[in-house]
Amino acid sequence: MAVRLTDKFVENIKPAEARKEHMDALVPGLALLVQPTGKRSWAVRYRMAGKPTKVTLGPYPLISLGEAREQAREVLQKVANGEDVAAEKRTTKSIAFTDAPSRERDLWPKILERYLIRDAASLRSHDAIKAILERETKDRWANKLIRDISKRDVVAMVDSIVDRGSPIAANRALAHTRRVFAWALGRDLVAANPCDGIAKQPEKSRDRVLTRAELADIWSAAEDMAYPFGRIVQMLILTGQRLREVAEAEWTEFDLASAAWTIPPDRAKNDERHVVPLSPAVLSLLADLPRLGKPARFLFTTTTESAVSGFNRAKQAVDRRLRAMDIERAIESGIPPENVPPREHWTFHDIRRSVATGMAEIGIIADIVERVLNHKGVSRTGIRAVYQRFDHMPERRAAMLRWSAEVEQIVGIAPAPADNVHELKRSAR
């Protein structure tokens, strides 16, 4: 008898003396298989040419109830179209990797590509998973066989992400990497999962807010950097948007005549279209950017074919410039360079938090700050989120203009000229 499975039911179910199946009433054909050992897995049952057939999806909790339902619906849709999914899987498994030499087919990038294309493609969060795995692991282990990647390698990856001030991102990368190795373990590609036993990082929310002087120094350091990273940092300060929303921005998202930047739902963290009013200072910055590619696609690129990456190196470059500035000031004041203390650690995301704090300090109300930053705070949840659909665009534009004027004072730049096409000039201090 089918029952509507719930996360609580699946998590807490007790094993019986014999293997047992629990059919889902919401997605007919989806079965939760519970072994006497307590191990749980997912399968889809259907009939093909009158014969009962089963497709195994994978283990729980590696595949959640929600993900199992999504994959089951996909399988059943293929069956409805006349495809025998079980037969296709058997064929795929029998020819796995036969199109490449042994070493090449077992290299991490090849394994990652197969996992993402064939097994993780149906997951709702596929694009986010792909971005994280490729960003954090693909180049790191480009020349490693999957069976040669050790726990020490995984720990080094996690530590490097934590060191750049992103413990939450480190946990996401570890979780997705663990899933790839669990998938590989089920195919006898590895003897063990090197992610086992590696603890999650504490995800304490950061509260670091940069001072006005720190913002001015970071702007100055960015000004001395070559395209594209210096301009990215300055745009972060002027707009307060998320790092990847800025770094991966495309020219088609910008309406310069209307002074508006529309971040599409698939790039916005909240999966909602987000319009960012642009101040004259931002328009001036945009006018100074090179348009690379035919046609130009990305605002910030070094290849013309993809958005820029390598933010850890960019952060290190900013820090080196800040250190040099501190030493220069110390020498001018007669202080030995060796006596100059290091700066307090900061991250690119601290800029966003500092923009929010700075807006509040100059009198912009919290609800408008949240809307400008596309942050779902207390004022945009519950019944207000359902009924309060007015986007407050005039107030948001006014807020961005006020913040831009504040930045001009903080960093010591002359106001952008009326035609918005000239370079922002540093004022004499």
Tab-separated table of C-alpha atoms in Angstrom:
chain	number	residue	atom	x	y	z
A	1	MET	CA	0.000	0.000	0.000
A	2	ALA	CA	1.362	3.385	-1.020
A	3	VAL	CA	1.767	6.181	1.538
A	4	ARG	CA	2.801	9.769	1.085
A	5	LEU	CA	6.432	9.693	2.162
A	6	THR	CA	7.799	12.559	4.244
A	7	ASP	CA	11.327	13.573	5.177
A	8	LYS	CA	10.617	12.674	8.805
A	9	PHE	CA	9.274	9.240	7.860
A	10	VAL	CA	12.278	8.454	5.655
A	11	GLU	CA	14.779	9.651	8.246
A	12	ASN	CA	13.267	7.814	11.205
A	13	ILE	CA	12.008	4.564	9.663
A	14	LYS	CA	13.102	1.429	11.494
A	15	PRO	CA	14.367	-1.594	9.542
A	16	ALA	CA	12.494	-4.880	9.623
A	17	GLU	CA	13.948	-8.383	9.722
A	18	ALA	CA	13.554	-8.597	5.957
A	19	ARG	CA	14.066	-6.094	3.159
A	20	LYS	CA	11.015	-3.874	2.788
A	21	GLU	CA	9.729	-1.425	0.184
A	22	HIS	CA	7.605	1.634	0.878
A	23	MET	CA	5.828	3.041	-2.183
A	24	ASP	CA	5.243	6.781	-2.446
A	25	ALA	CA	1.659	7.879	-3.005
A	26	LEU	CA	2.716	11.255	-4.388
A	27	VAL	CA	4.893	9.838	-7.189
A	28	PRO	CA	3.511	6.399	-8.132
A	29	GLY	CA	6.360	4.012	-8.827
A	30	LEU	CA	8.883	5.628	-6.489
A	31	ALA	CA	9.972	3.150	-3.802
A	32	LEU	CA	11.999	3.539	-0.642
A	33	LEU	CA	13.974	0.319	-0.105
A	34	VAL	CA	14.937	-0.405	3.508
A	35	GLN	CA	17.446	-3.176	4.195
A	36	PRO	CA	17.593	-5.119	7.481
A	37	THR	CA	20.901	-3.331	8.129
A	38	GLY	CA	19.091	0.011	8.081
A	39	LYS	CA	20.512	1.129	4.747
A	40	ARG	CA	17.974	2.964	2.601
A	41	SER	CA	17.904	3.548	-1.129
A	42	TRP	CA	15.559	4.711	-3.875
A	43	ALA	CA	14.183	2.889	-6.887
A	44	VAL	CA	11.500	3.396	-9.526
A	45	ARG	CA	9.213	0.548	-10.551
A	46	TYR	CA	7.326	0.536	-13.840
A	47	ARG	CA	6.107	-1.887	-16.484
A	48	MET	CA	7.704	-2.166	-19.920
A	49	ALA	CA	5.991	-4.372	-22.495
A	50	GLY	CA	3.910	-5.809	-19.687
A	51	LYS	CA	6.910	-6.835	-17.620
A	52	PRO	CA	7.769	-5.307	-14.209
A	53	THR	CA	11.005	-3.294	-14.350
A	54	LYS	CA	13.063	-1.489	-11.740
A	55	VAL	CA	15.541	1.398	-11.991
A	56	THR	CA	17.804	2.078	-9.004
A	57	LEU	CA	18.294	5.791	-8.298
A	58	GLY	CA	20.781	5.672	-5.431
A	59	PRO	CA	21.178	5.665	-1.640
A	60	TYR	CA	19.563	7.853	1.009
A	61	PRO	CA	20.593	10.384	2.354
A	62	LEU	CA	22.911	10.950	-0.629
A	63	ILE	CA	19.671	11.419	-2.562
A	64	SER	CA	16.997	13.207	-0.570
A	65	LEU	CA	13.269	12.543	-0.827
A	66	GLY	CA	12.782	15.660	-2.937
A	67	GLU	CA	15.598	14.710	-5.310
A	68	ALA	CA	14.318	11.133	-5.550
A	69	ARG	CA	10.883	12.412	-6.568
A	70	GLU	CA	12.398	14.643	-9.234
A	71	GLN	CA	14.464	11.800	-10.662
A	72	ALA	CA	11.497	9.423	-10.497
A	73	ARG	CA	9.288	11.842	-12.424
A	74	GLU	CA	11.976	12.099	-15.083
A	75	VAL	CA	12.217	8.305	-15.356
A	76	LEU	CA	8.435	7.900	-15.590
A	77	GLN	CA	8.221	10.612	-18.255
A	78	LYS	CA	10.783	8.743	-20.344
A	79	VAL	CA	8.838	5.528	-19.854
A	80	ALA	CA	5.656	7.279	-20.977
A	81	ASN	CA	7.566	8.263	-24.126
A	82	GLY	CA	8.425	4.636	-24.785
A	83	GLU	CA	11.979	4.599	-23.403
A	84	ASP	CA	13.222	1.644	-21.353
A	85	VAL	CA	15.351	3.502	-18.810
A	86	ALA	CA	16.559	0.343	-17.076
A	87	ALA	CA	17.866	-1.040	-20.370
A	88	GLU	CA	19.577	2.265	-21.157
A	89	LYS	CA	21.321	2.229	-17.767
A	90	ARG	CA	22.542	-1.310	-18.309
A	91	THR	CA	23.926	-0.315	-21.708
A	92	THR	CA	25.559	2.811	-20.331
A	93	LYS	CA	27.197	0.862	-17.527
A	94	SER	CA	28.529	-1.788	-19.913
A	95	ILE	CA	30.207	0.765	-22.176
A	96	ALA	CA	31.341	3.119	-19.413
A	97	PHE	CA	34.618	4.821	-20.277
A	98	THR	CA	35.400	2.525	-23.208
A	99	ASP	CA	35.938	5.544	-25.422
A	100	ALA	CA	39.109	6.689	-23.650
A	101	PRO	CA	42.431	5.271	-22.469
A	102	SER	CA	42.414	4.022	-18.890
A	103	ARG	CA	44.413	6.887	-17.375
A	104	GLU	CA	42.523	9.660	-19.168
A	105	ARG	CA	39.113	8.261	-18.328
A	106	ASP	CA	39.964	8.051	-14.607
A	107	LEU	CA	41.314	11.593	-14.300
A	108	TRP	CA	39.247	13.716	-11.928
A	109	PRO	CA	37.952	16.157	-14.614
A	110	LYS	CA	36.647	13.228	-16.688
A	111	ILE	CA	34.999	11.615	-13.669
A	112	LEU	CA	33.494	14.973	-12.706
A	113	GLU	CA	32.155	15.518	-16.209
A	114	ARG	CA	30.503	12.096	-16.285
A	115	TYR	CA	28.942	12.565	-12.850
A	116	LEU	CA	27.564	15.992	-13.712
A	117	ILE	CA	26.213	15.053	-17.136
A	118	ARG	CA	24.834	11.588	-16.488
A	119	ASP	CA	23.928	11.361	-12.817
A	120	ALA	CA	23.492	14.835	-11.346
A	121	ALA	CA	21.879	16.481	-14.367
A	122	SER	CA	18.331	15.999	-13.071
A	123	LEU	CA	18.944	17.644	-9.710
A	124	ARG	CA	17.225	20.996	-9.225
A	125	SER	CA	20.454	22.517	-7.957
A	126	HIS	CA	22.563	21.063	-10.779
A	127	ASP	CA	23.944	24.400	-12.003
A	128	ALA	CA	25.025	25.457	-8.507
A	129	ILE	CA	26.605	22.039	-7.845
A	130	LYS	CA	28.458	22.169	-11.157
A	131	ALA	CA	29.760	25.678	-10.493
A	132	ILE	CA	31.063	24.767	-7.030
A	133	LEU	CA	32.737	21.510	-8.068
A	134	GLU	CA	34.376	22.998	-11.133
A	135	ARG	CA	35.515	26.112	-9.308
A	136	GLU	CA	36.966	24.339	-6.275
A	137	THR	CA	38.160	20.960	-7.588
A	138	LYS	CA	38.552	20.789	-11.352
A	139	ASP	CA	41.838	22.671	-11.708
A	140	ARG	CA	43.079	21.590	-8.276
A	141	TRP	CA	42.978	17.906	-9.233
A	142	ALA	CA	43.270	18.268	-13.004
A	143	ASN	CA	46.118	15.755	-13.265
A	144	LYS	CA	45.039	13.373	-10.513
A	145	LEU	CA	43.403	9.994	-10.957
A	146	ILE	CA	40.281	9.785	-8.829
A	147	ARG	CA	41.670	6.819	-6.912
A	148	ASP	CA	44.792	8.852	-6.017
A	149	ILE	CA	42.887	11.738	-4.405
A	150	SER	CA	43.442	11.339	-0.682
A	151	LYS	CA	41.790	12.660	2.446
A	152	ARG	CA	44.748	15.028	2.797
A	153	ASP	CA	43.936	16.446	-0.662
A	154	VAL	CA	40.323	17.051	0.343
A	155	VAL	CA	41.351	18.623	3.636
A	156	ALA	CA	43.736	20.935	1.746
A	157	MET	CA	40.867	22.022	-0.500
A	158	VAL	CA	38.605	22.722	2.471
A	159	ASP	CA	41.342	24.609	4.319
A	160	SER	CA	42.103	26.800	1.306
A	161	ILE	CA	38.454	27.869	1.068
A	162	VAL	CA	38.266	28.520	4.809
A	163	ASP	CA	41.488	30.548	4.625
A	164	ARG	CA	39.886	32.966	2.200
A	165	GLY	CA	37.127	33.558	4.742
A	166	SER	CA	34.399	31.292	3.323
A	167	PRO	CA	33.594	28.449	5.776
A	168	ILE	CA	30.081	28.046	4.386
A	169	ALA	CA	31.441	27.676	0.846
A	170	ALA	CA	33.957	25.150	2.210
A	171	ASN	CA	31.121	23.041	3.615
A	172	ARG	CA	29.212	23.168	0.319
A	173	ALA	CA	32.296	22.104	-1.624
A	174	LEU	CA	32.952	19.253	0.823
A	175	ALA	CA	29.341	18.036	0.640
A	176	HIS	CA	29.259	17.995	-3.168
A	177	THR	CA	32.696	16.378	-3.397
A	178	ARG	CA	31.561	13.699	-0.939
A	179	ARG	CA	28.606	12.920	-3.217
A	180	VAL	CA	30.886	12.483	-6.240
A	181	PHE	CA	33.064	10.020	-4.341
A	182	ALA	CA	30.008	8.148	-3.028
A	183	TRP	CA	28.824	7.835	-6.615
A	184	ALA	CA	32.293	6.641	-7.680
A	185	LEU	CA	32.419	4.171	-4.784
A	186	GLY	CA	29.192	2.597	-6.015
A	187	ARG	CA	30.857	2.043	-9.386
A	188	ASP	CA	34.033	0.549	-7.905
A	189	LEU	CA	36.144	3.465	-9.155
A	190	VAL	CA	37.561	4.093	-5.674
A	191	ALA	CA	38.160	1.860	-2.682
A	192	ALA	CA	36.924	4.390	-0.115
A	193	ASN	CA	35.455	7.860	0.149
A	194	PRO	CA	38.280	10.244	1.175
A	195	CYS	CA	35.697	12.752	2.453
A	196	ASP	CA	34.581	10.431	5.237
A	197	GLY	CA	35.573	11.672	8.657
A	198	ILE	CA	36.171	15.283	7.574
A	199	ALA	CA	34.117	17.517	9.822
A	200	LYS	CA	32.051	20.466	8.695
A	201	GLN	CA	33.362	23.933	9.407
A	202	PRO	CA	31.511	26.064	11.971
A	203	GLU	CA	29.168	28.317	10.032
A	204	LYS	CA	29.130	31.242	12.397
A	205	SER	CA	27.808	34.297	10.633
A	206	ARG	CA	30.507	36.913	10.090
A	207	ASP	CA	29.881	40.386	11.436
A	208	ARG	CA	32.974	42.149	10.074
A	209	VAL	CA	32.136	45.675	8.916
A	210	LEU	CA	34.871	47.637	7.172
A	211	THR	CA	35.578	51.114	8.450
A	212	ARG	CA	35.389	54.156	6.172
A	213	ALA	CA	39.200	54.263	6.122
A	214	GLU	CA	39.388	50.582	5.128
A	215	LEU	CA	36.911	51.110	2.292
A	216	ALA	CA	38.956	54.071	1.060
A	217	ASP	CA	42.167	52.004	1.126
A	218	ILE	CA	40.543	49.041	-0.647
A	219	TRP	CA	39.209	51.392	-3.336
A	220	SER	CA	42.673	52.893	-3.756
A	221	ALA	CA	44.295	49.438	-3.956
A	222	ALA	CA	41.731	48.375	-6.555
A	223	GLU	CA	42.394	51.534	-8.541
A	224	ASP	CA	46.025	50.464	-8.927
A	225	MET	CA	45.048	46.981	-10.174
A	226	ALA	CA	44.691	46.087	-13.820
A	227	TYR	CA	41.378	45.132	-15.411
A	228	PRO	CA	39.279	43.218	-14.531
A	229	PHE	CA	39.695	42.721	-10.767
A	230	GLY	CA	40.187	46.326	-9.731
A	231	ARG	CA	36.970	47.406	-11.423
A	232	ILE	CA	35.106	44.458	-9.874
A	233	VAL	CA	36.121	45.576	-6.379
A	234	GLN	CA	35.032	49.156	-7.074
A	235	MET	CA	31.683	47.968	-8.419
A	236	LEU	CA	31.197	45.898	-5.260
A	237	ILE	CA	31.689	49.026	-3.181
A	238	LEU	CA	29.365	51.145	-5.322
A	239	THR	CA	26.509	48.622	-5.668
A	240	GLY	CA	26.743	46.247	-2.693
A	241	GLN	CA	25.773	43.286	-4.867
A	242	ARG	CA	27.201	39.776	-4.435
A	243	LEU	CA	30.669	38.976	-5.775
A	244	ARG	CA	29.581	36.469	-8.391
A	245	GLU	CA	26.608	38.576	-9.469
A	246	VAL	CA	29.088	41.340	-10.286
A	247	ALA	CA	31.917	39.202	-11.665
A	248	GLU	CA	29.633	37.172	-13.951
A	249	ALA	CA	27.547	40.129	-15.171
A	250	GLU	CA	26.740	40.269	-18.887
A	251	TRP	CA	26.302	43.360	-21.042
A	252	THR	CA	22.784	42.304	-22.059
A	253	GLU	CA	21.697	42.758	-18.419
A	254	PHE	CA	22.379	46.495	-18.549
A	255	ASP	CA	20.081	49.223	-19.819
A	256	LEU	CA	22.445	52.174	-19.707
A	257	ALA	CA	19.830	54.602	-21.019
A	258	SER	CA	17.568	53.778	-18.083
A	259	ALA	CA	20.506	53.392	-15.669
A	260	ALA	CA	19.350	49.916	-14.612
A	261	TRP	CA	21.012	46.513	-14.227
A	262	THR	CA	18.674	43.519	-14.242
A	263	ILE	CA	20.151	40.391	-12.689
A	264	PRO	CA	18.162	37.406	-14.061
A	265	PRO	CA	16.675	34.789	-11.701
A	266	ASP	CA	19.208	32.123	-12.671
A	267	ARG	CA	22.056	34.348	-11.466
A	268	ALA	CA	20.419	35.932	-8.431
A	269	LYS	CA	20.837	34.070	-5.143
A	270	ASN	CA	17.141	34.350	-4.268
A	271	ASP	CA	16.097	33.006	-7.700
A	272	GLU	CA	14.189	36.227	-8.348
A	273	ARG	CA	14.759	38.860	-11.000
A	274	HIS	CA	16.575	41.751	-9.326
A	275	VAL	CA	16.831	45.279	-10.711
A	276	VAL	CA	19.747	47.395	-9.502
A	277	PRO	CA	19.454	51.159	-10.114
A	278	LEU	CA	22.769	52.533	-11.346
A	279	SER	CA	24.303	55.746	-10.061
A	280	PRO	CA	26.335	58.080	-12.305
A	281	ALA	CA	29.501	56.735	-10.671
A	282	VAL	CA	28.638	53.173	-11.737
A	283	LEU	CA	27.732	54.325	-15.250
A	284	SER	CA	31.095	56.067	-15.448
A	285	LEU	CA	32.851	52.890	-14.345
A	286	LEU	CA	30.947	50.850	-16.949
A	287	ALA	CA	31.772	53.330	-19.710
A	288	ASP	CA	35.466	52.828	-18.987
A	289	LEU	CA	35.344	49.026	-19.277
A	290	PRO	CA	36.737	47.383	-22.418
A	291	ARG	CA	34.228	45.379	-24.435
A	292	LEU	CA	36.008	42.133	-25.199
A	293	GLY	CA	34.669	39.610	-27.689
A	294	LYS	CA	32.601	39.810	-30.834
A	295	PRO	CA	30.013	40.414	-29.639
A	296	ALA	CA	31.087	41.370	-26.143
A	297	ARG	CA	29.276	39.209	-23.576
A	298	PHE	CA	30.876	39.524	-20.137
A	299	LEU	CA	31.774	42.764	-18.391
A	300	PHE	CA	34.709	41.105	-16.694
A	301	THR	CA	36.587	38.481	-18.697
A	302	THR	CA	40.092	37.465	-19.656
A	303	THR	CA	39.095	34.902	-22.287
A	304	THR	CA	35.995	36.560	-23.892
A	305	GLU	CA	34.306	33.138	-23.629
A	306	SER	CA	33.693	32.978	-19.881
A	307	ALA	CA	33.416	35.276	-16.903
A	308	VAL	CA	36.504	35.964	-14.854
A	309	SER	CA	37.513	33.656	-11.982
A	310	GLY	CA	40.441	33.412	-9.574
A	311	PHE	CA	39.045	35.597	-6.793
A	312	ASN	CA	41.434	34.176	-4.221
A	313	ARG	CA	44.395	35.477	-6.241
A	314	ALA	CA	42.626	38.808	-6.681
A	315	LYS	CA	42.094	39.109	-2.931
A	316	GLN	CA	45.785	38.352	-2.347
A	317	ALA	CA	46.719	41.075	-4.843
A	318	VAL	CA	44.555	43.611	-2.996
A	319	ASP	CA	46.105	42.556	0.322
A	320	ARG	CA	49.631	42.961	-1.065
A	321	ARG	CA	48.810	46.484	-2.214
A	322	LEU	CA	47.244	47.321	1.167
A	323	ARG	CA	50.355	46.047	2.921
A	324	ALA	CA	52.545	48.200	0.695
A	325	MET	CA	50.375	51.231	1.472
A	326	ASP	CA	50.709	50.591	5.214
A	327	ILE	CA	54.493	50.326	4.939
A	328	GLU	CA	54.706	53.510	2.845
A	329	ARG	CA	52.731	55.414	5.477
A	330	ALA	CA	54.850	53.976	8.276
A	331	ILE	CA	58.081	55.067	6.585
A	332	GLU	CA	56.665	58.579	6.089
A	333	SER	CA	55.894	58.660	9.815
A	334	GLY	CA	59.322	57.380	10.773
A	335	ILE	CA	58.095	53.938	11.862
A	336	PRO	CA	60.286	50.944	10.895
A	337	PRO	CA	58.487	48.706	8.352
A	338	GLU	CA	59.005	45.643	10.550
A	339	ASN	CA	56.881	47.284	13.239
A	340	VAL	CA	53.828	47.622	10.983
A	341	PRO	CA	51.137	45.196	12.254
A	342	PRO	CA	49.117	43.115	9.793
A	343	ARG	CA	45.609	44.219	8.918
A	344	GLU	CA	42.572	42.480	10.330
A	345	HIS	CA	41.343	39.736	8.006
A	346	TRP	CA	38.572	40.734	5.614
A	347	THR	CA	36.716	39.158	2.700
A	348	PHE	CA	34.998	40.437	-0.430
A	349	HIS	CA	31.647	39.624	1.168
A	350	ASP	CA	32.521	42.006	4.016
A	351	ILE	CA	32.211	44.796	1.443
A	352	ARG	CA	28.551	43.914	0.925
A	353	ARG	CA	27.898	43.907	4.672
A	354	SER	CA	29.711	47.230	4.958
A	355	VAL	CA	27.577	48.752	2.207
A	356	ALA	CA	24.428	47.666	4.050
A	357	THR	CA	25.749	49.154	7.297
A	358	GLY	CA	26.857	52.338	5.579
A	359	MET	CA	23.437	52.834	3.983
A	360	ALA	CA	21.775	52.441	7.354
A	361	GLU	CA	24.180	54.937	8.903
A	362	ILE	CA	23.229	57.642	6.380
A	363	GLY	CA	19.539	57.163	7.138
A	364	ILE	CA	18.300	54.701	4.502
A	365	ILE	CA	15.576	52.549	6.063
A	366	ALA	CA	16.166	48.807	6.491
A	367	ASP	CA	13.444	47.695	4.060
A	368	ILE	CA	14.979	49.724	1.217
A	369	VAL	CA	18.484	48.484	2.055
A	370	GLU	CA	17.221	44.897	1.861
A	371	ARG	CA	15.580	45.549	-1.491
A	372	VAL	CA	18.664	47.254	-2.895
A	373	LEU	CA	20.818	44.272	-1.866
A	374	ASN	CA	18.166	41.654	-2.793
A	375	HIS	CA	18.274	40.296	0.729
A	376	LYS	CA	15.198	38.610	2.189
A	377	GLY	CA	15.216	40.013	5.680
A	378	VAL	CA	12.505	40.066	8.314
A	379	SER	CA	10.568	42.799	6.550
A	380	ARG	CA	10.273	40.713	3.371
A	381	THR	CA	9.101	37.392	4.775
A	382	GLY	CA	5.754	35.917	5.767
A	383	ILE	CA	2.540	37.648	4.759
A	384	ARG	CA	4.372	40.849	3.750
A	385	ALA	CA	6.348	38.914	1.154
A	386	VAL	CA	3.068	37.667	-0.374
A	387	TYR	CA	1.094	40.883	-0.491
A	388	GLN	CA	3.694	43.646	-0.585
A	389	ARG	CA	4.748	43.431	-4.230
A	390	PHE	CA	5.509	47.116	-4.815
A	391	ASP	CA	9.195	47.229	-5.719
A	392	HIS	CA	9.924	50.711	-4.266
A	393	MET	CA	12.066	51.519	-7.306
A	394	PRO	CA	12.072	55.317	-6.773
A	395	GLU	CA	13.227	54.840	-3.175
A	396	ARG	CA	15.817	52.260	-4.236
A	397	ARG	CA	17.208	54.589	-6.897
A	398	ALA	CA	17.388	57.429	-4.390
A	399	ALA	CA	19.200	55.120	-1.963
A	400	MET	CA	21.791	54.162	-4.576
A	401	LEU	CA	22.390	57.827	-5.422
A	402	ARG	CA	22.856	58.680	-1.741
A	403	TRP	CA	25.236	55.764	-1.225
A	404	SER	CA	27.222	56.688	-4.345
A	405	ALA	CA	27.633	60.234	-3.031
A	406	GLU	CA	28.763	58.788	0.294
A	407	VAL	CA	31.335	56.578	-1.457
A	408	GLU	CA	32.658	59.610	-3.334
A	409	GLN	CA	33.291	61.292	-0.003
A	410	ILE	CA	34.736	58.164	1.633
A	411	VAL	CA	37.238	57.319	-1.100
A	412	GLY	CA	37.993	60.864	-2.188
A	413	ILE	CA	36.867	60.793	-5.808
A	414	ALA	CA	35.420	63.663	-7.760
A	415	PRO	CA	31.711	63.301	-8.611
A	416	ALA	CA	31.043	61.642	-11.952
A	417	PRO	CA	30.532	64.177	-14.780
A	418	ALA	CA	27.121	64.695	-16.306
A	419	ASP	CA	27.794	62.679	-19.448
A	420	ASN	CA	28.856	59.694	-17.289
A	421	VAL	CA	31.578	58.638	-19.666
A	422	HIS	CA	34.757	59.988	-18.087
A	423	GLU	CA	37.057	58.173	-15.713
A	424	LEU	CA	36.514	58.759	-12.010
A	425	LYS	CA	39.400	60.923	-10.851
A	426	ARG	CA	40.977	60.826	-7.411
A	427	SER	CA	40.634	64.120	-5.622
A	428	ALA	CA	43.562	65.751	-3.874
A	429	ARG	CA	43.548	64.891	-0.184
